[in-house]
Coordinates of C-alpha atoms in Angstrom, one line a residue:
M1 CA -23.7 -26.2 5.9
K2 CA -26.3 -28.2 3.4
N3 CA -29.3 -26.1 2.4
Y4 CA -29.6 -27.8 -0.8
K5 CA -30.8 -31.3 -1.2
I6 CA -30.7 -33.1 -4.7
V7 CA -34.2 -35.4 -4.6
I8 CA -34.9 -37.8 -7.2
I9 CA -38.5 -38.5 -8.3
A10 CA -39.3 -41.4 -10.6
M11 CA -39.7 -39.7 -14.0
V12 CA -41.3 -42.0 -16.4
L13 CA -39.8 -40.4 -19.6
S14 CA -36.3 -40.0 -18.3
V15 CA -36.1 -43.9 -17.6
A16 CA -38.5 -45.8 -19.4
F17 CA -38.8 -44.5 -22.5
F18 CA -35.2 -43.1 -23.7
P19 CA -32.9 -46.0 -24.7
I20 CA -29.8 -45.9 -22.8
A21 CA -26.5 -47.3 -24.2
C22 CA -25.7 -49.3 -21.3
N23 CA -28.6 -51.4 -20.7
E24 CA -30.0 -53.6 -23.5
G25 CA -33.5 -53.7 -21.9
F26 CA -34.0 -50.0 -23.2
L27 CA -33.0 -50.9 -26.7
D28 CA -36.7 -51.5 -28.0
Q29 CA -38.7 -50.0 -25.0
T30 CA -42.1 -49.1 -26.0
D31 CA -44.5 -46.7 -24.4
S32 CA -46.0 -49.1 -22.2
F33 CA -47.4 -46.5 -19.7
Q34 CA -49.2 -44.5 -22.5
G35 CA -47.2 -41.1 -21.4
T36 CA -45.9 -38.4 -23.0
A37 CA -43.7 -35.5 -22.3
D38 CA -46.6 -33.1 -22.3
G39 CA -48.8 -35.3 -20.0
T40 CA -45.9 -36.0 -17.6
F41 CA -44.1 -32.6 -17.2
T42 CA -47.2 -30.3 -16.2
K43 CA -45.3 -28.5 -13.4
S44 CA -42.1 -26.7 -12.8
S45 CA -41.3 -28.9 -10.3
D46 CA -41.6 -31.9 -12.7
V47 CA -39.0 -30.5 -15.0
V48 CA -36.5 -29.6 -12.0
A49 CA -37.1 -33.4 -10.9
L50 CA -36.1 -34.6 -14.2
V51 CA -32.7 -32.5 -14.1
N52 CA -32.1 -33.5 -10.3
S53 CA -32.3 -37.2 -11.6
V54 CA -28.9 -36.5 -13.5
Y55 CA -27.5 -35.5 -10.3
D56 CA -28.5 -38.5 -8.6
T57 CA -26.5 -40.9 -10.7
Y58 CA -23.5 -39.5 -8.7
Q59 CA -25.1 -40.2 -5.4
N60 CA -23.9 -43.8 -5.7
S61 CA -20.9 -45.3 -3.3
D62 CA -20.0 -47.8 -6.1
L63 CA -19.5 -45.1 -8.6
L64 CA -17.6 -42.6 -6.5
K65 CA -15.9 -44.8 -4.2
K66 CA -15.1 -48.1 -6.0
C67 CA -14.5 -46.4 -9.6
I68 CA -13.3 -42.8 -9.5
W69 CA -11.9 -42.7 -5.9
Y70 CA -10.2 -46.1 -6.3
R71 CA -8.7 -45.0 -9.7
A72 CA -7.7 -41.5 -8.5
N73 CA -5.7 -43.1 -5.4
F74 CA -5.1 -46.7 -5.8
S75 CA -3.3 -46.1 -9.0
T76 CA -0.9 -43.9 -7.5
H77 CA -0.1 -46.3 -4.9
D78 CA -0.6 -43.8 -2.2
F79 CA -3.3 -45.9 -0.9
F80 CA -4.1 -49.5 -1.3
N81 CA -7.2 -51.8 -1.0
W82 CA -7.5 -54.6 1.3
G83 CA -10.7 -57.0 0.7
S84 CA -12.2 -58.4 -2.6
D85 CA -10.8 -55.8 -4.5
V86 CA -6.9 -56.3 -4.1
F87 CA -6.6 -56.3 -8.0
W88 CA -6.3 -52.4 -8.0
N89 CA -3.1 -52.6 -6.0
N90 CA -1.5 -54.4 -9.0
Y91 CA -3.3 -52.9 -11.8
Q92 CA -5.1 -56.0 -12.5
I93 CA -8.5 -54.8 -12.4
P94 CA -10.9 -57.4 -14.6
A95 CA -13.4 -56.3 -17.1
T96 CA -15.9 -58.1 -15.0
F97 CA -15.5 -56.0 -12.0
G98 CA -19.2 -54.9 -10.8
G99 CA -18.0 -51.5 -9.8
L100 CA -16.7 -50.7 -13.5
T101 CA -20.5 -51.9 -14.5
T102 CA -21.9 -49.5 -12.2
F103 CA -19.7 -46.6 -13.4
W104 CA -20.5 -47.5 -17.1
N105 CA -24.3 -47.8 -16.3
N106 CA -24.6 -44.7 -14.2
S107 CA -22.9 -42.7 -16.5
Y108 CA -25.0 -43.4 -19.6
I109 CA -28.1 -43.3 -17.5
G110 CA -27.1 -39.7 -16.6
I111 CA -26.1 -38.8 -20.0
A112 CA -29.6 -40.2 -21.4
R113 CA -31.7 -38.2 -18.8
A114 CA -29.4 -34.9 -19.6
N115 CA -30.2 -35.9 -23.4
A116 CA -33.9 -36.0 -22.6
A117 CA -34.1 -33.0 -20.4
F118 CA -33.0 -30.8 -23.5
D119 CA -36.3 -31.2 -25.3
V120 CA -38.4 -31.4 -22.1
I121 CA -37.1 -28.0 -20.8
A122 CA -37.5 -26.4 -24.4
R123 CA -41.3 -27.5 -24.2
A124 CA -42.0 -26.5 -20.9
K125 CA -40.6 -23.1 -21.5
E126 CA -42.7 -22.6 -24.6
K127 CA -45.9 -23.6 -22.7
G128 CA -45.2 -21.4 -19.7
I129 CA -44.4 -24.2 -17.4
V130 CA -41.0 -22.9 -16.5
T131 CA -39.8 -19.5 -16.6
A132 CA -37.1 -18.4 -19.3
A133 CA -34.6 -18.1 -16.3
L134 CA -35.3 -21.2 -14.8
A135 CA -35.2 -23.2 -18.2
D136 CA -31.8 -21.6 -19.0
R137 CA -30.4 -22.6 -15.7
L138 CA -31.9 -26.2 -15.8
T139 CA -30.5 -26.6 -19.6
G140 CA -26.9 -25.2 -18.2
E141 CA -27.6 -27.8 -15.7
A142 CA -27.9 -30.8 -18.2
Y143 CA -25.1 -29.5 -20.4
F144 CA -22.7 -29.3 -17.2
L145 CA -23.5 -32.8 -15.9
R146 CA -23.6 -34.5 -19.4
G147 CA -20.1 -32.9 -20.0
M148 CA -18.6 -33.8 -16.5
T149 CA -19.8 -37.3 -16.9
Y150 CA -17.9 -37.7 -20.2
Y151 CA -15.1 -36.0 -18.8
Y152 CA -14.8 -39.1 -16.1
L153 CA -15.6 -41.6 -18.9
A154 CA -12.7 -40.5 -21.1
A155 CA -10.2 -40.0 -18.2
S156 CA -10.8 -43.4 -17.2
F157 CA -11.6 -45.4 -20.2
G158 CA -10.2 -43.2 -23.2
G159 CA -12.6 -43.1 -26.0
V160 CA -16.2 -43.9 -25.3
P161 CA -19.3 -43.8 -27.4
L162 CA -20.9 -40.5 -27.7
E163 CA -24.6 -40.4 -27.1
L164 CA -25.9 -36.8 -27.9
N165 CA -29.8 -37.6 -28.6
A166 CA -32.5 -38.4 -26.5
V167 CA -33.4 -41.3 -28.5
S168 CA -30.4 -44.0 -29.7
D169 CA -30.1 -47.5 -30.4
G170 CA -27.2 -47.6 -28.0
L171 CA -25.0 -49.5 -29.9
G172 CA -22.7 -46.8 -31.1
P173 CA -18.9 -47.3 -31.5
R174 CA -16.2 -45.9 -29.4
A175 CA -15.5 -42.2 -30.4
T176 CA -11.9 -41.4 -29.9
R177 CA -10.6 -39.7 -26.7
E178 CA -9.9 -36.6 -28.2
A179 CA -13.4 -36.2 -29.6
V180 CA -14.9 -37.1 -26.1
F181 CA -12.9 -34.5 -24.3
Q182 CA -13.8 -31.9 -27.4
Q183 CA -17.4 -32.8 -26.5
V184 CA -16.4 -31.9 -22.9
V185 CA -15.4 -28.5 -24.0
A186 CA -18.4 -27.9 -26.0
D187 CA -20.9 -29.0 -23.1
M188 CA -18.9 -26.8 -20.6
Q189 CA -19.1 -23.9 -22.9
Q190 CA -22.8 -24.2 -23.4
A191 CA -23.1 -24.4 -19.4
E192 CA -21.0 -21.3 -19.0
R193 CA -23.4 -19.5 -20.9
L194 CA -26.6 -20.5 -19.2
L195 CA -25.5 -21.3 -15.5
L196 CA -25.6 -19.0 -12.6
S197 CA -22.6 -17.7 -11.3
K198 CA -21.7 -18.7 -7.5
S199 CA -22.7 -15.2 -6.3
D200 CA -26.0 -15.6 -7.8
L201 CA -27.1 -18.9 -6.7
P202 CA -29.7 -18.5 -3.6
Q203 CA -28.5 -20.3 -0.5
S204 CA -31.1 -22.8 -0.9
E205 CA -29.8 -24.0 -4.0
L206 CA -26.2 -24.6 -2.9
G207 CA -24.6 -27.7 -4.6
R208 CA -26.0 -27.0 -8.1
A209 CA -23.5 -26.3 -10.6
T210 CA -22.2 -23.1 -11.3
K211 CA -20.4 -21.1 -14.3
G212 CA -17.1 -21.5 -12.4
A213 CA -17.8 -25.1 -12.1
A214 CA -18.1 -25.3 -16.0
Y215 CA -15.1 -23.5 -16.3
G216 CA -13.1 -25.4 -13.9
F217 CA -13.8 -28.7 -16.1
E218 CA -13.4 -26.8 -19.3
G219 CA -9.9 -26.0 -18.4
A220 CA -9.4 -29.6 -17.2
A221 CA -10.6 -31.1 -20.3
R222 CA -8.5 -28.7 -22.6
M223 CA -5.6 -29.9 -20.5
W224 CA -6.1 -33.5 -21.8
L225 CA -6.2 -31.8 -25.4
K226 CA -3.0 -30.3 -24.7
D227 CA -4.8 -26.9 -25.1
Y228 CA -2.8 -25.3 -22.4
A229 CA -3.3 -21.7 -23.5
G230 CA -7.1 -22.1 -23.9
A231 CA -7.2 -24.3 -20.5
L232 CA -5.4 -21.2 -19.1
A233 CA -8.2 -18.9 -20.4
A234 CA -10.6 -21.0 -18.9
F235 CA -8.8 -20.9 -15.3
N236 CA -8.4 -17.4 -15.5
N237 CA -12.0 -16.6 -16.2
P238 CA -13.4 -14.1 -13.4
E239 CA -16.0 -16.6 -12.6
L240 CA -13.3 -18.8 -10.8
N241 CA -12.2 -15.7 -8.9
K242 CA -15.3 -15.8 -6.8
Y243 CA -14.0 -18.9 -5.2
S244 CA -10.9 -18.7 -2.8
L245 CA -8.5 -20.7 -0.6
L246 CA -9.8 -21.3 2.8
S247 CA -7.3 -19.7 5.3
D248 CA -6.8 -23.0 7.2
F249 CA -6.2 -26.3 5.4
A250 CA -7.8 -28.2 8.5
N251 CA -11.1 -26.7 7.4
V252 CA -11.2 -27.6 3.7
H253 CA -12.5 -31.3 4.5
E254 CA -14.4 -30.7 7.7
Y255 CA -17.9 -31.7 7.8
S256 CA -19.3 -28.5 9.1
Q257 CA -17.6 -26.6 6.2
Q258 CA -19.4 -28.2 3.3
N259 CA -20.4 -26.1 0.3
N260 CA -17.7 -23.6 1.4
D261 CA -15.8 -20.9 -0.8
E262 CA -13.2 -23.1 -1.7
N263 CA -15.4 -26.1 -3.0
I264 CA -16.5 -25.8 -6.9
F265 CA -18.4 -28.9 -7.2
E266 CA -19.6 -31.1 -4.4
V267 CA -21.8 -34.0 -4.8
Q268 CA -24.4 -33.6 -2.2
F269 CA -25.5 -36.1 0.4
Q270 CA -27.8 -35.8 3.2
L271 CA -29.4 -37.5 6.2
P272 CA -32.9 -36.4 7.1
P273 CA -33.7 -35.7 10.4
G274 CA -34.5 -39.1 12.3
G275 CA -32.9 -41.2 9.6
S276 CA -30.6 -44.2 11.0
Q277 CA -27.0 -44.7 9.6
S278 CA -26.5 -48.4 10.4
W279 CA -26.6 -51.7 8.3
D280 CA -30.0 -52.5 9.5
G281 CA -31.7 -51.6 6.6
S282 CA -33.4 -48.4 8.0
W283 CA -30.3 -46.3 7.1
Q284 CA -32.1 -45.1 3.6
P285 CA -35.4 -43.5 4.7
P286 CA -37.1 -41.6 1.8
G287 CA -35.3 -38.7 0.8
A288 CA -31.9 -40.0 2.4
E289 CA -28.7 -39.8 0.2
L290 CA -26.0 -41.7 2.2
G291 CA -23.0 -43.8 1.6
W292 CA -20.3 -45.9 3.0
I293 CA -17.6 -43.9 1.0
D294 CA -15.6 -42.4 4.3
S295 CA -15.7 -45.3 6.8
F296 CA -14.3 -47.7 4.0
S297 CA -11.1 -45.8 4.7
W298 CA -10.9 -46.1 8.5
P299 CA -8.9 -48.7 10.2
E300 CA -10.3 -52.2 10.8
E301 CA -9.8 -51.6 14.6
I302 CA -12.4 -48.9 14.5
T303 CA -14.8 -50.1 11.6
Q304 CA -14.2 -53.7 11.1
Q305 CA -13.8 -52.6 7.5
G306 CA -10.6 -51.0 6.8
Y307 CA -10.9 -51.4 3.1
D308 CA -8.4 -48.8 2.3
Y309 CA -5.0 -48.1 3.7
G310 CA -2.0 -45.8 3.1
N311 CA 1.4 -46.0 1.9
P312 CA 4.1 -45.0 4.4
A313 CA 5.7 -43.6 1.6
L314 CA 3.2 -40.6 1.3
W315 CA 3.5 -40.1 5.1
Y316 CA 7.2 -39.6 4.9
S317 CA 7.1 -37.5 1.5
Y318 CA 5.6 -34.4 3.3
Q319 CA 8.2 -31.8 4.1
P320 CA 8.4 -30.8 7.8
G321 CA 5.9 -28.2 8.7
D322 CA 3.6 -29.0 6.0
R323 CA 0.1 -29.2 8.1
R324 CA -1.7 -31.1 5.2
K325 CA 0.2 -34.3 6.6
L326 CA -1.8 -35.4 9.2
L327 CA -5.0 -34.0 7.5
T328 CA -4.3 -36.5 4.7
I329 CA -2.4 -39.4 6.1
V330 CA -2.1 -40.9 9.6
G331 CA -0.1 -43.5 11.2
P332 CA 1.3 -45.4 14.1
G333 CA 1.4 -43.1 16.8
D334 CA -0.4 -40.0 15.2
T335 CA -3.2 -38.2 16.7
L336 CA -6.3 -37.1 14.6
A337 CA -6.2 -33.5 13.7
S338 CA -9.6 -32.9 12.2
P339 CA -11.2 -30.1 14.4
G340 CA -14.7 -31.8 14.3
I341 CA -13.6 -35.1 15.2
I342 CA -11.4 -33.5 18.3
A343 CA -14.8 -31.7 19.3
K344 CA -16.9 -34.6 19.2
W345 CA -14.7 -37.3 20.4
G346 CA -11.8 -36.0 21.9
G347 CA -9.8 -37.8 19.1
I348 CA -9.5 -41.6 18.9
K349 CA -10.3 -42.2 22.3
G350 CA -14.0 -41.5 22.1
Y351 CA -15.1 -43.9 19.7
I352 CA -17.3 -46.4 20.6
P353 CA -15.0 -49.3 19.7
V354 CA -12.1 -47.9 21.3
V355 CA -13.9 -47.3 24.6
A356 CA -15.3 -50.8 24.6
G357 CA -12.0 -52.3 23.8
F358 CA -10.2 -50.6 26.4
A359 CA -12.9 -51.6 28.9
A360 CA -12.6 -55.1 27.8
N361 CA -8.4 -54.8 28.4
D362 CA -7.6 -55.4 24.6
P363 CA -4.3 -53.9 24.0
K364 CA -5.1 -52.7 20.8
Y365 CA -6.7 -49.9 22.3
K366 CA -4.2 -49.2 25.2
A367 CA -1.7 -46.6 24.9
D368 CA 2.0 -47.4 25.8
D369 CA 1.7 -46.0 29.5
G370 CA -1.6 -48.0 29.9
T371 CA -4.0 -45.3 29.3
I372 CA -7.1 -45.4 26.8
L373 CA -5.5 -45.1 23.2
N374 CA -6.0 -41.9 21.5
T375 CA -3.5 -42.4 18.5
V376 CA -4.1 -44.4 15.2
G377 CA -2.4 -47.6 17.1
T378 CA 1.2 -47.1 18.6
L379 CA 4.9 -47.4 17.3
T380 CA 5.0 -50.6 19.2
R381 CA 1.5 -51.9 18.3
P382 CA 0.6 -50.5 14.8
W383 CA -3.0 -51.4 13.6
Y384 CA -2.3 -53.6 10.9
G385 CA -5.7 -55.1 11.2
S386 CA -6.9 -58.7 12.3
D387 CA -4.8 -60.4 9.6
G388 CA -1.5 -58.1 10.0
G389 CA -1.6 -57.3 6.1
R390 CA -2.3 -53.4 6.1
T391 CA 0.5 -50.7 7.0
G392 CA -1.1 -49.1 10.1
Y393 CA -1.4 -45.9 7.8
F394 CA -4.9 -44.4 6.7
C395 CA -6.5 -41.6 5.1
A396 CA -7.1 -38.8 7.2
K397 CA -9.2 -37.0 4.4
K398 CA -11.9 -39.6 4.7
W399 CA -12.0 -39.6 8.5
R400 CA -13.5 -36.2 9.0
D401 CA -17.4 -37.1 9.8
P402 CA -17.9 -36.7 13.5
N403 CA -21.5 -38.3 13.2
L404 CA -19.7 -41.6 12.2
T405 CA -19.4 -43.9 15.3
G406 CA -17.2 -46.8 13.6
N407 CA -19.3 -49.4 15.4
Y408 CA -19.9 -51.6 12.6
G409 CA -23.1 -53.3 12.5
Q410 CA -24.6 -51.4 15.1
S411 CA -24.6 -47.6 14.8
A412 CA -23.5 -44.8 12.1
I413 CA -21.4 -46.6 9.3
F414 CA -23.2 -44.7 6.6
G415 CA -22.3 -40.9 6.0
D416 CA -23.9 -38.1 4.3
Q417 CA -20.8 -36.1 4.1
N418 CA -20.6 -34.4 0.4
Q419 CA -18.0 -35.6 -1.7
T420 CA -15.7 -32.7 -3.6
L421 CA -14.9 -33.2 -6.9
L422 CA -13.5 -29.9 -7.8
R423 CA -11.9 -27.1 -5.4
Y424 CA -10.0 -24.1 -6.0
A425 CA -6.8 -25.2 -4.8
E426 CA -6.9 -27.6 -7.8
I427 CA -7.6 -24.9 -10.2
L428 CA -4.4 -23.1 -9.1
L429 CA -2.3 -26.2 -9.5
S430 CA -3.7 -26.9 -12.8
R431 CA -3.2 -23.2 -13.6
A432 CA 0.3 -23.4 -12.6
E433 CA 1.1 -26.5 -14.8
C434 CA -0.5 -24.6 -17.7
K435 CA 1.7 -21.5 -17.0
V436 CA 4.7 -23.9 -17.0
R437 CA 3.7 -25.4 -20.4
T438 CA 3.5 -22.0 -21.9
G439 CA 6.8 -20.7 -20.4
D440 CA 5.5 -18.5 -17.6
I441 CA 7.5 -20.2 -15.0
G442 CA 7.3 -17.1 -12.6
G443 CA 3.6 -17.2 -12.9
A444 CA 3.7 -20.8 -12.2
M445 CA 5.6 -20.5 -9.0
A446 CA 3.4 -17.7 -8.0
D447 CA 0.3 -19.9 -8.0
L448 CA 2.2 -23.0 -6.3
K449 CA 3.3 -20.4 -3.6
L450 CA -0.3 -19.5 -2.9
V451 CA -1.0 -23.3 -2.3
R452 CA 2.1 -24.1 -0.4
D453 CA 1.9 -20.9 2.0
R454 CA -1.7 -22.0 3.1
A455 CA -0.3 -25.5 3.6
W456 CA 2.4 -24.0 6.0
G457 CA 0.0 -22.0 7.7
G458 CA 2.0 -18.7 6.6
S459 CA 5.1 -19.1 4.6
A460 CA 6.2 -22.1 2.7
P461 CA 10.1 -23.1 2.4
A462 CA 11.4 -21.7 -0.7
V463 CA 12.9 -25.1 -1.5
M464 CA 10.5 -27.8 -2.5
Q465 CA 11.2 -31.3 -1.9
D466 CA 9.7 -34.5 -0.5
G467 CA 10.4 -34.7 3.1
A468 CA 12.1 -37.9 3.0
N469 CA 12.5 -41.0 0.6
F470 CA 10.5 -44.3 1.2
D471 CA 13.4 -45.5 3.2
G472 CA 13.4 -42.8 5.5
S473 CA 16.4 -40.9 4.0
P474 CA 16.5 -37.2 3.0
A475 CA 15.0 -36.5 -0.5
E476 CA 16.8 -34.3 -3.1
P477 CA 15.2 -30.7 -3.7
I478 CA 12.6 -30.5 -6.4
T479 CA 14.1 -28.1 -9.1
D480 CA 12.2 -29.2 -12.4
P481 CA 9.0 -26.6 -12.5
L482 CA 6.7 -29.5 -13.9
Q483 CA 7.8 -32.1 -11.3
M484 CA 7.2 -29.2 -8.7
V485 CA 3.5 -29.2 -9.9
L486 CA 3.2 -32.9 -10.1
S487 CA 4.4 -32.7 -6.4
E488 CA 2.0 -30.3 -5.3
Y489 CA -0.9 -32.2 -7.1
R490 CA 0.2 -35.3 -4.8
H491 CA 0.4 -33.4 -1.5
E492 CA -2.8 -31.1 -2.0
L493 CA -5.0 -33.8 -3.8
T494 CA -4.2 -37.3 -3.0
G495 CA -7.0 -39.0 -0.9
E496 CA -9.6 -37.1 -3.3
Y497 CA -10.8 -37.6 -6.6
S498 CA -8.4 -36.4 -9.3
L499 CA -4.8 -37.2 -8.3
F500 CA -4.2 -40.1 -10.9
F501 CA -6.1 -38.3 -13.6
N502 CA -4.1 -35.2 -13.2
L503 CA -0.9 -37.2 -13.4
C504 CA -2.2 -39.1 -16.6
R505 CA -3.3 -35.9 -18.3
A506 CA 0.4 -34.4 -17.7
G507 CA 1.5 -37.2 -19.8
D508 CA 1.7 -41.2 -19.7
T509 CA 5.4 -41.3 -19.3
E510 CA 5.2 -38.6 -16.9
A511 CA 2.7 -40.2 -14.9
I512 CA 4.5 -43.6 -14.6
A513 CA 7.6 -42.3 -13.6
F514 CA 6.3 -39.9 -11.0
I515 CA 4.5 -43.0 -9.4
K516 CA 7.6 -45.0 -9.7
K517 CA 9.9 -42.4 -7.9
A518 CA 7.1 -41.4 -5.5
N519 CA 6.9 -45.0 -4.2
G520 CA 10.5 -46.2 -4.4
T521 CA 9.5 -48.7 -6.7
V522 CA 12.5 -50.6 -8.5
D523 CA 10.9 -53.1 -11.1
N524 CA 7.6 -54.1 -12.4
S525 CA 7.0 -57.2 -10.6
F526 CA 3.6 -57.8 -9.0
E527 CA 4.7 -59.7 -6.1
P528 CA 3.8 -58.3 -2.6
V529 CA 6.7 -56.9 -0.7
P530 CA 7.3 -59.3 2.1
N531 CA 5.6 -58.4 5.6
P532 CA 8.5 -58.0 8.2
A533 CA 7.7 -58.6 11.8
P534 CA 6.0 -55.9 13.5
G535 CA 8.5 -54.0 15.9
P536 CA 9.1 -50.9 17.9
T537 CA 10.6 -48.8 15.0
N538 CA 9.4 -48.3 11.3
D539 CA 10.1 -52.1 10.2
G540 CA 6.4 -52.8 9.8
M541 CA 6.4 -49.8 7.1
K542 CA 5.9 -52.3 4.2
H543 CA 3.1 -54.2 5.3
G544 CA 0.9 -55.0 2.4
L545 CA 2.6 -52.9 -0.2
Y546 CA 2.8 -53.9 -3.7
N547 CA 6.3 -53.2 -5.7
T548 CA 4.7 -52.1 -8.8
T549 CA 4.3 -49.5 -11.3
P550 CA 1.8 -49.0 -14.1
S551 CA 2.6 -50.0 -17.6
L552 CA 1.1 -48.0 -20.5
N553 CA -1.9 -50.3 -20.9
N554 CA -2.7 -49.8 -17.1
L555 CA -3.2 -46.3 -17.5
L556 CA -6.7 -47.1 -18.8
L557 CA -9.5 -49.0 -17.2
P558 CA -11.0 -52.0 -19.0
I559 CA -14.5 -51.4 -20.7
P560 CA -16.9 -53.3 -18.9
Q561 CA -17.5 -56.7 -20.1
A562 CA -21.0 -56.5 -19.5
A563 CA -21.1 -53.3 -21.9
I564 CA -19.6 -55.1 -24.5
A565 CA -21.9 -57.9 -24.2
L566 CA -24.6 -55.7 -25.0
N567 CA -22.9 -53.4 -27.5
P568 CA -20.8 -55.6 -30.3
N569 CA -19.3 -52.4 -31.5
L570 CA -17.3 -51.8 -28.3
T571 CA -13.8 -52.8 -28.6
Q572 CA -11.6 -53.5 -25.5
N573 CA -8.7 -51.5 -24.1
P574 CA -5.2 -53.0 -25.0
G575 CA -4.0 -55.4 -22.3
Y576 CA -7.5 -56.7 -21.0

């Protein structure tokens, strides 16, 4: 599973001496430690650690969960937030939201470290501190990580300052969005030339960027630029043929299947032997990389959190026989389908809160026949949370780590499951979109069929359609090739890190129309749909939902107010 652990070592030059665009304290930093690059990077491991520190900027729950994951999923309304961040539900994200500041700061810290690394690696190579082969690989990783960071910044905020030098005053204006994505393409092309292939990466180095990952992000950036022919060339590169779909969709997100043949780039997390995963402060021993990313998506009835919950419209939208359904979203009366959860816990019935609640005669943890509950609530008693404000539906993709107990405050709530940012199924779907755009409809349908056949464990139905509308009525067949691709983006990738970005990449009006149709939205009001009383059927299905669709202004996040306060040359996005 995990043989490679990215470890951050406090590198004086990468943090203290290079001004960073997001932090005013770095703008006039002096060399107070009397350090130099030659004096600091004296061993090969020092240089490797500098590049590792760029990877480390992504090992952050606020960045991955509260920004990239929230944006990818709350903005589609496949999932909603409960708690202090409910403004995501109606596209009213404030510029003062702390998660955005973390996203911006960590991104520019990582970019500054990558920029610093180029010269350090070159000088270390000249002095024989690192071999030419290692220097190439590390330089390629720095280009990849810088390009990937600019990819998420541009996809989220639009144009952002382009910092490409190790030393900067951090006061640059926003470049155009197009210029940023062009830089992503340039960085990925440099990375492609220098990185190792997946087949050449030692087992001990799993988790590092590869040539295939660079081609994947290059193609994605070209799609934002509407260069579909160029994107198709990137996606067709033989390096990406070294990845493949797993035969069983159930294994794609399993804890035991991390760094598998389908996953192209994963942010690595790890719990050292003997480490704790609780809230008591000992959950982060030296060398630990943990997060609450997955446990936030569990029901409050198990974690006492339940900060994410699902839209029943997503549950209804899967066609009959699609095995992705219960591996993506589970609702009242559903059992968990994760092989790892079943093997360790026997399903929901084995979790500590469920066992304790059943012993205490709490009806929340009883099946309708009086036995211990082994489903996500029941049809008669859905898991709406203590305030009745959730839907009873939850993200099964983030319910796959069997080491998490859900016993909030007492045992495992922080997990070390890797977070996958790009996998081969997404490459196939992106390639299908490019083929639609360039007139190769037959080729597009062939790529879609590969993904859909895996979802059915054999042969998918020839006719593509949503399983049912939001109200449960039969859905119409999908006949437009682009809409077929958008539908497959949703059913394959929701609950991960890319869906909303892919919809926006397809076009602003296309994204708005798709989200509106997918969720049965009829207007743009920001009022919550009233909560009906729970009952034995599906009359509770609209609990906590928001009957809104994004406007054009909502397709970008606001520039963090803290960043604007530090850099007067930044301008805010419209509508904020």
